[in-house]
PDB file of C-alpha atoms in Angstrom:
ATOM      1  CA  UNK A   1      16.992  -8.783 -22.041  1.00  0.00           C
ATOM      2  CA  UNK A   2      15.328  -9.962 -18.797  1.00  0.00           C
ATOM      3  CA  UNK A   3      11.159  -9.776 -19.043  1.00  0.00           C
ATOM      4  CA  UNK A   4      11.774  -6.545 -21.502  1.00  0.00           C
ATOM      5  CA  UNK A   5       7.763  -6.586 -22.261  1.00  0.00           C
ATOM      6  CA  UNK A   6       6.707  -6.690 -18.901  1.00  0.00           C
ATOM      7  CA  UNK A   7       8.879  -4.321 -17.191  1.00  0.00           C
ATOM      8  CA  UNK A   8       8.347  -1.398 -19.807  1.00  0.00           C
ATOM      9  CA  UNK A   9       7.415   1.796 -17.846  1.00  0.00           C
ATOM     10  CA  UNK A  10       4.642   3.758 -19.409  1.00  0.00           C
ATOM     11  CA  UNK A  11       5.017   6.919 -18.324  1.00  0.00           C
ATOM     12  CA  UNK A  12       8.749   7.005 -19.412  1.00  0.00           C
ATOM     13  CA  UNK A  13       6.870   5.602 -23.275  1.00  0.00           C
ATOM     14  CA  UNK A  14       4.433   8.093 -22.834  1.00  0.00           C
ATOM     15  CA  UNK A  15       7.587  11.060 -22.476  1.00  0.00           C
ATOM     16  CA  UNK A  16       9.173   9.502 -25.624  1.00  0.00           C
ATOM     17  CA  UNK A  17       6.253   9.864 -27.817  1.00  0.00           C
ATOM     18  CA  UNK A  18       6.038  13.752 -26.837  1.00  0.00           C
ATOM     19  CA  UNK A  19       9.612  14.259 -26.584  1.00  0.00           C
ATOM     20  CA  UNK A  20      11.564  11.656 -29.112  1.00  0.00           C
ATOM     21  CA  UNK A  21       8.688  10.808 -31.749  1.00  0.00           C
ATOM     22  CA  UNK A  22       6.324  14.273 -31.877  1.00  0.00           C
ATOM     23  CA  UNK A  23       3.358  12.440 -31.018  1.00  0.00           C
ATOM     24  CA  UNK A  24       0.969  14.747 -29.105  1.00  0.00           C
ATOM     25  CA  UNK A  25      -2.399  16.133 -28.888  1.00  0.00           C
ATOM     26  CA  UNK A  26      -5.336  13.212 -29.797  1.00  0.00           C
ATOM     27  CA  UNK A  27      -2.459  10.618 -30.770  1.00  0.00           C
ATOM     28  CA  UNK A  28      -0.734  10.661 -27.314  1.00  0.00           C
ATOM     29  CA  UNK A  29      -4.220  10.740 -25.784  1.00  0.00           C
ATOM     30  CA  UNK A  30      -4.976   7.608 -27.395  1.00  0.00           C
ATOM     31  CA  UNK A  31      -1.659   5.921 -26.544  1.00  0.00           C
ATOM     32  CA  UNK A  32      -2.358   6.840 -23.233  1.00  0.00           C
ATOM     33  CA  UNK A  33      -6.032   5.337 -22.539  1.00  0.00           C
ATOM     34  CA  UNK A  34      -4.868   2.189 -24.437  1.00  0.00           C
ATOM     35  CA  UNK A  35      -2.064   1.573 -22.052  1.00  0.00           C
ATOM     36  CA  UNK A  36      -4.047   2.432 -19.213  1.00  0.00           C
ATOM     37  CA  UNK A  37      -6.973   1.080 -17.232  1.00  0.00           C
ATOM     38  CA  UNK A  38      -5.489  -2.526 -17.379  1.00  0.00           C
ATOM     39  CA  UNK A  39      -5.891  -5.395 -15.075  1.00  0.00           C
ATOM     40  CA  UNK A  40      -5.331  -9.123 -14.707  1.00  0.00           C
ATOM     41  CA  UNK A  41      -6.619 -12.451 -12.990  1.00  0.00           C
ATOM     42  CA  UNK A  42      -5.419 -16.014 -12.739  1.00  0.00           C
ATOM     43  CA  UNK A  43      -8.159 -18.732 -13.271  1.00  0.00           C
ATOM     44  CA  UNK A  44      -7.260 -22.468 -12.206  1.00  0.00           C
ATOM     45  CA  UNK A  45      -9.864 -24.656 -13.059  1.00  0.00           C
ATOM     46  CA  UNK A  46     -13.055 -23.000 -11.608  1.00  0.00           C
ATOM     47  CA  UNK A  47     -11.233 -20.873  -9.605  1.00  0.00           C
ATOM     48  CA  UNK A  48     -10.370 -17.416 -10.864  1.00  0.00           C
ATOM     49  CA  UNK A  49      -8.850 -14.933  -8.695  1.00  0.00           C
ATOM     50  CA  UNK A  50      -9.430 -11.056  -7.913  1.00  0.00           C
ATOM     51  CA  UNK A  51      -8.683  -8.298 -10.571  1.00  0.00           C
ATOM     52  CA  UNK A  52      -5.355  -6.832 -10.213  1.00  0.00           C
ATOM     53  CA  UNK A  53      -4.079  -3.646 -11.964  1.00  0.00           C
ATOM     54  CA  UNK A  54      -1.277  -3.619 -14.503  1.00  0.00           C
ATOM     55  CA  UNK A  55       1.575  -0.600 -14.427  1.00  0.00           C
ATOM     56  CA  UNK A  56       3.764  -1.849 -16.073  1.00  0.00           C
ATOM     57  CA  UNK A  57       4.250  -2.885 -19.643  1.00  0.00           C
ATOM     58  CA  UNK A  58       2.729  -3.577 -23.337  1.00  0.00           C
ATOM     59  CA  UNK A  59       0.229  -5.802 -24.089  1.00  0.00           C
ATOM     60  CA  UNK A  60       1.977  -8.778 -25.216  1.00  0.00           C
ATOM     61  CA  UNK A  61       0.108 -11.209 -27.957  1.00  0.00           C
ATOM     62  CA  UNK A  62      -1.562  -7.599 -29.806  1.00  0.00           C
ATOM     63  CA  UNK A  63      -0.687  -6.061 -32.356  1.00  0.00           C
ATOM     64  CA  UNK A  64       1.086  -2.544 -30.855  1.00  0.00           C
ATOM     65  CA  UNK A  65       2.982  -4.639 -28.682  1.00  0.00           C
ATOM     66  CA  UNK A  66       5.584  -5.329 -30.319  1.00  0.00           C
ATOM     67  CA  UNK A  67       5.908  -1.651 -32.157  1.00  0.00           C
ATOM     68  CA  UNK A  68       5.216  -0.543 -28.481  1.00  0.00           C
ATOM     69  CA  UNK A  69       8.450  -1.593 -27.493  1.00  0.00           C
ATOM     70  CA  UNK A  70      10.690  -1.125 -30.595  1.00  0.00           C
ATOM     71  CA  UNK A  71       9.287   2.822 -30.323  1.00  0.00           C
ATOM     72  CA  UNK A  72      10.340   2.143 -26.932  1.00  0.00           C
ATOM     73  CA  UNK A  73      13.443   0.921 -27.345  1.00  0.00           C
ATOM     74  CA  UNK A  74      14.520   3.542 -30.639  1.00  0.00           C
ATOM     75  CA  UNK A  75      17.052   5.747 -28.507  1.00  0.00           C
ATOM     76  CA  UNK A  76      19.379   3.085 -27.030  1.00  0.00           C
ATOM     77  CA  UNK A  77      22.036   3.146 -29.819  1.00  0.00           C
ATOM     78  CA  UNK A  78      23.173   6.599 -29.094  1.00  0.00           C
ATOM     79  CA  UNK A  79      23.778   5.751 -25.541  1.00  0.00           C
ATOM     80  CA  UNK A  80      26.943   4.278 -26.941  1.00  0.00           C
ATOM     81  CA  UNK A  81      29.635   3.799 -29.035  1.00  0.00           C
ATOM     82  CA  UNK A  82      28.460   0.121 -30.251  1.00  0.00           C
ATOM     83  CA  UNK A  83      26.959  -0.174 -33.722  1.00  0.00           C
ATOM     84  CA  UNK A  84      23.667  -1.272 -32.679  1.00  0.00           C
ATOM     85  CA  UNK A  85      21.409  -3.557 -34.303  1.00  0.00           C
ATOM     86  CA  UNK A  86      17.927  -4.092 -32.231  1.00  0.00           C
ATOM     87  CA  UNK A  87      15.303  -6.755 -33.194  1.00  0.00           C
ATOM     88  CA  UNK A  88      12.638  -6.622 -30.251  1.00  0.00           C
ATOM     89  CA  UNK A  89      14.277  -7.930 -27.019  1.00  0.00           C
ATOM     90  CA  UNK A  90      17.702  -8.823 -28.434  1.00  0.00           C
ATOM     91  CA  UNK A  91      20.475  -6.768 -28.782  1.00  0.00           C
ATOM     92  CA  UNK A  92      23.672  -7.087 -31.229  1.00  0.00           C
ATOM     93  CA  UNK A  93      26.279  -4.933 -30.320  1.00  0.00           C
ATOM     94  CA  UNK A  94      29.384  -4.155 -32.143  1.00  0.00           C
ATOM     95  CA  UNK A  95      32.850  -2.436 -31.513  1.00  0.00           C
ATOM     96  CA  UNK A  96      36.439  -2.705 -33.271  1.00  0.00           C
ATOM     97  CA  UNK A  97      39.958  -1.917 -32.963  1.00  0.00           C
ATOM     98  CA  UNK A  98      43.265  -2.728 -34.023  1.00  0.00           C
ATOM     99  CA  UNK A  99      44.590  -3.716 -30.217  1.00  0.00           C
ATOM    100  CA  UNK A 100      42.728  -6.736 -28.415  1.00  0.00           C
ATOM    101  CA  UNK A 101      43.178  -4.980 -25.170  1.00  0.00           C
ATOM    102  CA  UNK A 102      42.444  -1.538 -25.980  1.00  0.00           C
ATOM    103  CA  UNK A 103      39.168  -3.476 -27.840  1.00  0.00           C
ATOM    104  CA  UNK A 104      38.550  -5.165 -24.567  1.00  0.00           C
ATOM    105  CA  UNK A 105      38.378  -1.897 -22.496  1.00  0.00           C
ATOM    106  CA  UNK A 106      36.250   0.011 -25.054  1.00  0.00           C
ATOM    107  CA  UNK A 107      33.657  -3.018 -24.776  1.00  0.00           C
ATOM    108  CA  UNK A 108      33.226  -3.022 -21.080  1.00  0.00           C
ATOM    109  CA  UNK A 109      33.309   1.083 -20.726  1.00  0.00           C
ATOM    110  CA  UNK A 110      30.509   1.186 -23.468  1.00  0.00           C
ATOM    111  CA  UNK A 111      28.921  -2.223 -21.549  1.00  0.00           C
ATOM    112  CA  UNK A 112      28.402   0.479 -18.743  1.00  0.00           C
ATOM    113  CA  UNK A 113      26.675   3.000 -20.875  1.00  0.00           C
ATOM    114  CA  UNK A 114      24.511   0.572 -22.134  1.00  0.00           C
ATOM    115  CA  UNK A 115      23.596  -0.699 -18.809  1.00  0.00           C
ATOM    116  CA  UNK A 116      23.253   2.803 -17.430  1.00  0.00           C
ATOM    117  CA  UNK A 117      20.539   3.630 -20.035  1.00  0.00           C
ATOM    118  CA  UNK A 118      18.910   0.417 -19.513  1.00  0.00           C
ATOM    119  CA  UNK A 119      18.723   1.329 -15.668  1.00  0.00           C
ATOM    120  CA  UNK A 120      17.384   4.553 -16.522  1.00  0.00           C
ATOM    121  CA  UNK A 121      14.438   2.844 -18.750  1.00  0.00           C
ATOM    122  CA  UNK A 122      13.535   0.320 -16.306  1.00  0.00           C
ATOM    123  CA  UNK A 123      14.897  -2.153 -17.929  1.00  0.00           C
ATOM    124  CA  UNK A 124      18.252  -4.713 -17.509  1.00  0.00           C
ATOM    125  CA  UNK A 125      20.218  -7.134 -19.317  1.00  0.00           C
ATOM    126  CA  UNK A 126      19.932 -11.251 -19.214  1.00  0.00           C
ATOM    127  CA  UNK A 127      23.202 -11.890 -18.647  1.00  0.00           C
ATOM    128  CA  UNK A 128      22.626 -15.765 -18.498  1.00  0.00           C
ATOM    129  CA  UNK A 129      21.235 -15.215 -22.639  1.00  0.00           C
ATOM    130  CA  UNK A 130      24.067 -12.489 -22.968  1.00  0.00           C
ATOM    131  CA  UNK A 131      27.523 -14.067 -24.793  1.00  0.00           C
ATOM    132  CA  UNK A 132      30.616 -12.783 -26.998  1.00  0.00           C
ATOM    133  CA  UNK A 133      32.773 -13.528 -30.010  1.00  0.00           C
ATOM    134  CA  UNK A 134      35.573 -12.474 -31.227  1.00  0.00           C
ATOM    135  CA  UNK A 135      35.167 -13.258 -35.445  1.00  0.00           C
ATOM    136  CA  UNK A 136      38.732 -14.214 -37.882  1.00  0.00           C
ATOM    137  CA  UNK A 137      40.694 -11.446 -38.653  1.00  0.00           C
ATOM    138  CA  UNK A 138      39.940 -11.128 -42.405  1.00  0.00           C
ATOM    139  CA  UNK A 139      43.486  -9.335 -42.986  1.00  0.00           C
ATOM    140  CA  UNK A 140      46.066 -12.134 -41.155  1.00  0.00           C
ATOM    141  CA  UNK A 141      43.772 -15.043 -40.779  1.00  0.00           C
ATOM    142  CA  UNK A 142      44.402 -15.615 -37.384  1.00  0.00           C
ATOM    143  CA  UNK A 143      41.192 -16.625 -35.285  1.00  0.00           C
ATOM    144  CA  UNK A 144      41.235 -14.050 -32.225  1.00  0.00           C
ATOM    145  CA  UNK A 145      38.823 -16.760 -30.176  1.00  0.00           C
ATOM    146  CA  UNK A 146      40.830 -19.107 -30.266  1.00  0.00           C
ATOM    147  CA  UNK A 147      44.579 -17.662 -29.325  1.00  0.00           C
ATOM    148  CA  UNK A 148      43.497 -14.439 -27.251  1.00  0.00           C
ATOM    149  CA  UNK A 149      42.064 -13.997 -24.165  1.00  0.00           C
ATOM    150  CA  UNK A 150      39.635 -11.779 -23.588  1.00  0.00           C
ATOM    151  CA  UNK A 151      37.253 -10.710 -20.305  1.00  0.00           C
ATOM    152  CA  UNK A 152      33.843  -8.876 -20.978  1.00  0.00           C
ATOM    153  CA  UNK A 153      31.760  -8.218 -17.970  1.00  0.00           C
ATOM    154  CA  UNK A 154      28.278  -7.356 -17.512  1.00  0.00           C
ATOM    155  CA  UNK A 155      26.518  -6.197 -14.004  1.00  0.00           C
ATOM    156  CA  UNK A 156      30.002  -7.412 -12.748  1.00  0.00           C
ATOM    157  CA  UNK A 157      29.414 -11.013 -14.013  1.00  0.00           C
ATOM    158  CA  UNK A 158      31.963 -12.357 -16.811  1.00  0.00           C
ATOM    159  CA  UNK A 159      30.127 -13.066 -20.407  1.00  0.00           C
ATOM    160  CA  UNK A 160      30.783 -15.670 -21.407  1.00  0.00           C
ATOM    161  CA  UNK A 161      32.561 -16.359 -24.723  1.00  0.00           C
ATOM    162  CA  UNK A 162      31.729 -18.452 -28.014  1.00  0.00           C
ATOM    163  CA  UNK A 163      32.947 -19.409 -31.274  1.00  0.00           C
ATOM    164  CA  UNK A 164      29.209 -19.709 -32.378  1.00  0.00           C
ATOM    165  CA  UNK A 165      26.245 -17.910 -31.883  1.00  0.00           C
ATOM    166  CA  UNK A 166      22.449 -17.823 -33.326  1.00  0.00           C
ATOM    167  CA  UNK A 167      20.951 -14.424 -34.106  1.00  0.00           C
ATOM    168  CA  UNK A 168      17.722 -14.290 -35.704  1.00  0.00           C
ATOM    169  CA  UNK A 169      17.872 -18.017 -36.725  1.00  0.00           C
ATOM    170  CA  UNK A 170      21.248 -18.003 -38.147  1.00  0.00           C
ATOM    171  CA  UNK A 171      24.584 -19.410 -36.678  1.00  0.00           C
ATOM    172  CA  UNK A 172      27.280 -17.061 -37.053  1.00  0.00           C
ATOM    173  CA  UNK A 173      30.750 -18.745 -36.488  1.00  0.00           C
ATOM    174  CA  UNK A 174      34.161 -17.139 -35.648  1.00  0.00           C
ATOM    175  CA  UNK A 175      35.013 -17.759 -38.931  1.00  0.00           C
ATOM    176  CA  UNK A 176      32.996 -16.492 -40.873  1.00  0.00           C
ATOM    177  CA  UNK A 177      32.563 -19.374 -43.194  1.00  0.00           C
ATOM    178  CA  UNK A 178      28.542 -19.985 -42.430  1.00  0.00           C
ATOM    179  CA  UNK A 179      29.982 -23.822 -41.987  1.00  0.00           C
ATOM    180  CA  UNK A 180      28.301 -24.419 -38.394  1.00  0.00           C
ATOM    181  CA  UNK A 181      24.731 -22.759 -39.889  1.00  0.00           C
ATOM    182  CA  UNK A 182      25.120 -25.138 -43.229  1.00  0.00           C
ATOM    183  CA  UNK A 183      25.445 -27.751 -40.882  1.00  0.00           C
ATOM    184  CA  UNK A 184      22.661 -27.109 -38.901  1.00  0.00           C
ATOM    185  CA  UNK A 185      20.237 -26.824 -42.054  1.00  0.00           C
ATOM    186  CA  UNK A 186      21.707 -29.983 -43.260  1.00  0.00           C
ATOM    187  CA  UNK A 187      20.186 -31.849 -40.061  1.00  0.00           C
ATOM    188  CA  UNK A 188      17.129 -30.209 -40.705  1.00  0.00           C
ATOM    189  CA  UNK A 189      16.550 -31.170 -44.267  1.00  0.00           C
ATOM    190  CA  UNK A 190      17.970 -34.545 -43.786  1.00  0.00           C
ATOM    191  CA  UNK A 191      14.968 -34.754 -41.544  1.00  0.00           C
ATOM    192  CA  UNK A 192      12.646 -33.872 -43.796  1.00  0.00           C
ATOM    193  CA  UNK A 193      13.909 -36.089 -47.231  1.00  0.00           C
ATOM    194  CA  UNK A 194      13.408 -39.468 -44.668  1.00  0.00           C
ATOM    195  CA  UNK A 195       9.723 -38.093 -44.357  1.00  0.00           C
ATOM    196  CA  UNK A 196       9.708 -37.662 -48.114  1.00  0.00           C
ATOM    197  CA  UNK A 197      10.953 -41.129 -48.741  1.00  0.00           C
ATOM    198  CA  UNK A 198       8.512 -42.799 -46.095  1.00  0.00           C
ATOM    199  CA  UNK A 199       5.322 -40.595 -48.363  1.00  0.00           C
ATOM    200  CA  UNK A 200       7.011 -40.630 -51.645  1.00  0.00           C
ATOM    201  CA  UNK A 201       4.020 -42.173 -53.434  1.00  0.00           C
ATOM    202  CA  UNK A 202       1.597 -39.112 -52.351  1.00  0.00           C
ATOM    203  CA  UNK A 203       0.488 -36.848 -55.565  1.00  0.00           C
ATOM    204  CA  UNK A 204       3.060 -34.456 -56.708  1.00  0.00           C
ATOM    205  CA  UNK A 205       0.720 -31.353 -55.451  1.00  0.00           C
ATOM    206  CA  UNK A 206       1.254 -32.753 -51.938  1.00  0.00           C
ATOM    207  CA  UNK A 207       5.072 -32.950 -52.504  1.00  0.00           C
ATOM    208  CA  UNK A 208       5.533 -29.870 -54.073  1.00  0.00           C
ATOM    209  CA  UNK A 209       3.600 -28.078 -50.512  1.00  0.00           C
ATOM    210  CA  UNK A 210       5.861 -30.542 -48.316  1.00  0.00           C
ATOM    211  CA  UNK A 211       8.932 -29.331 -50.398  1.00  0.00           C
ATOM    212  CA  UNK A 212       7.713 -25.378 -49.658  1.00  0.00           C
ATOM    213  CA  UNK A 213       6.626 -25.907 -46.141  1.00  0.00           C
ATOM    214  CA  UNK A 214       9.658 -28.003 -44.930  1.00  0.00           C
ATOM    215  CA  UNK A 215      12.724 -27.564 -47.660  1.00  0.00           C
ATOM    216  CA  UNK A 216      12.417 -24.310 -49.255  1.00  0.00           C
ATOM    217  CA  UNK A 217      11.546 -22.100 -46.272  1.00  0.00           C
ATOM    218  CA  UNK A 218      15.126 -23.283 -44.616  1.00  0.00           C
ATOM    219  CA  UNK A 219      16.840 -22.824 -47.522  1.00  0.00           C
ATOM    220  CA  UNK A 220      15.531 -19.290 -48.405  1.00  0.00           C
ATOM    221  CA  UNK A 221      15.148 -18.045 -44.627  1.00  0.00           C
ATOM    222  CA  UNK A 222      18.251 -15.687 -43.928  1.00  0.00           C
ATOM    223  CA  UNK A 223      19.778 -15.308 -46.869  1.00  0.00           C
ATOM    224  CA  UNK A 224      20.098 -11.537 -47.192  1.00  0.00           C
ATOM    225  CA  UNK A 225      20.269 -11.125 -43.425  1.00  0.00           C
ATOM    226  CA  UNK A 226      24.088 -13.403 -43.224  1.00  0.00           C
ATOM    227  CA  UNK A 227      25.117 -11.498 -46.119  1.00  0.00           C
ATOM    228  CA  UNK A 228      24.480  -8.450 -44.354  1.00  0.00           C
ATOM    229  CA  UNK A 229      25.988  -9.821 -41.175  1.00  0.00           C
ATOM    230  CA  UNK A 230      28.847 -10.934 -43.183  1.00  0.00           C
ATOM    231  CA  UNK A 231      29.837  -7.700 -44.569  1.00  0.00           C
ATOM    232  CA  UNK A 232      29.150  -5.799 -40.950  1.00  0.00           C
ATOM    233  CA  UNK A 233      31.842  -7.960 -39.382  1.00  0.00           C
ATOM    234  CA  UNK A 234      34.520  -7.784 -42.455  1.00  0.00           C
ATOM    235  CA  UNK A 235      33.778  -4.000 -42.565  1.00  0.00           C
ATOM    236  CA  UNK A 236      34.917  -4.136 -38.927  1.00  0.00           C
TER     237      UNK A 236
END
């Protein structure tokens, strides 16, 4: 999404927390003076410039930030037939069918409703950041990016289309065969054994925080979440 933080309207927040979540009374008070009553400067050197005020937005860098804009943010699924996944600012969207063309004009309809909800809430999609993929079919084996075409529009610009894609820190391939994300924590932990050949005669303590701080955390990190991803797209 394009500046999703910053353009957040708080008087359309404010409605959701009466009308979505049931927060009213002191609560919504609360919300309300923290989001409020905020201003900004620019300071260059020794030169700072006039107070300005904010409208828009959630503190970024805080702690409600963040939860801010995922309460924010809860309602977009049903504007749609996608299965939605949210995580902050980006958006995974999901839709099936047996017919590539009837698939194709389900996508773009639903791209609309999406869009038209996103409108609504201020807000609009990155269409530069915003790309496609069409995975294997798991029944016939036949890779639908690679012998089907397929146009997906967005704000009336084409999105463009990839065999590969990185959500969350993970590369999810057409194929569904995790080879492209193996790959690419291969070159990271190739990386890291040089530096633990060029130190190797540091104490074993030292090696053992090395092997947690630059091995281990790329080798555990997303393990759960692909097999999750996995199954979504084979379910589909």
């Amino acid at each position: 999404m394009s500046k999703a933080f910053d353009t957040v309207n708080r008087n359309i927040l404010v409605d959701k927390f009466y009308h979505n979540l049931g927060i009213r009374g002191i609560p919504l008070q609360l919300f309300r003076s923290y989001l409020s009553n905020r201003k900004q400067f620019v300071k260059l050197e020794n030169v700072q410039s006039g107070l300005i005020d904010i409208s828009n937005g959630v503190p970024q860098r805080s702690v409600l930030g963040p939860l801010l804009f995922i309460m924010y943010m809860n309602d977009l699924p049903k504007s749609s037939a996608f299965y939605t996944v949210l995580y902050a600012d980006d958006i995974y969207l999901c839709l099936s069918h047996k017919n590539l063309d009837n698939l194709q004009h389900m996508v773009n309809v639903e791209l609309i409703q999406v869009d038209n909800w996103l409108r609504s809430n201020k807000l609009s999609f990155n269409s530069s950041k915003s790309i496609f993929m069409l995975p294997k079919s798991v029944k016939n084996n036949s890779n639908l990016s690679e012998t089907c075409s397929c146009q997906i529009k967005i704000n009336d610009s084409d999105c463009q289309r990839t065999t590969c894609a990185k959500y969350l820190g993970g590369l999810i391939d057409s194929s569904l065969d995790w080879s492209s994300h193996v790959q690419y924590i291969k070159s990271k932990l190739v990386r890291a054994l040089y530096l633990f050949y060029k130190i190797r005669n540091v104490s074993v303590d030292v090696l053992k925080m090395l092997c947690f701080s630059l091995v281990h955390c790329h080798l555990k990190y997303c393990i759960f979440h692909g097999a999750q991803l996995q199954i979504l797209f084979c379910n589909h």
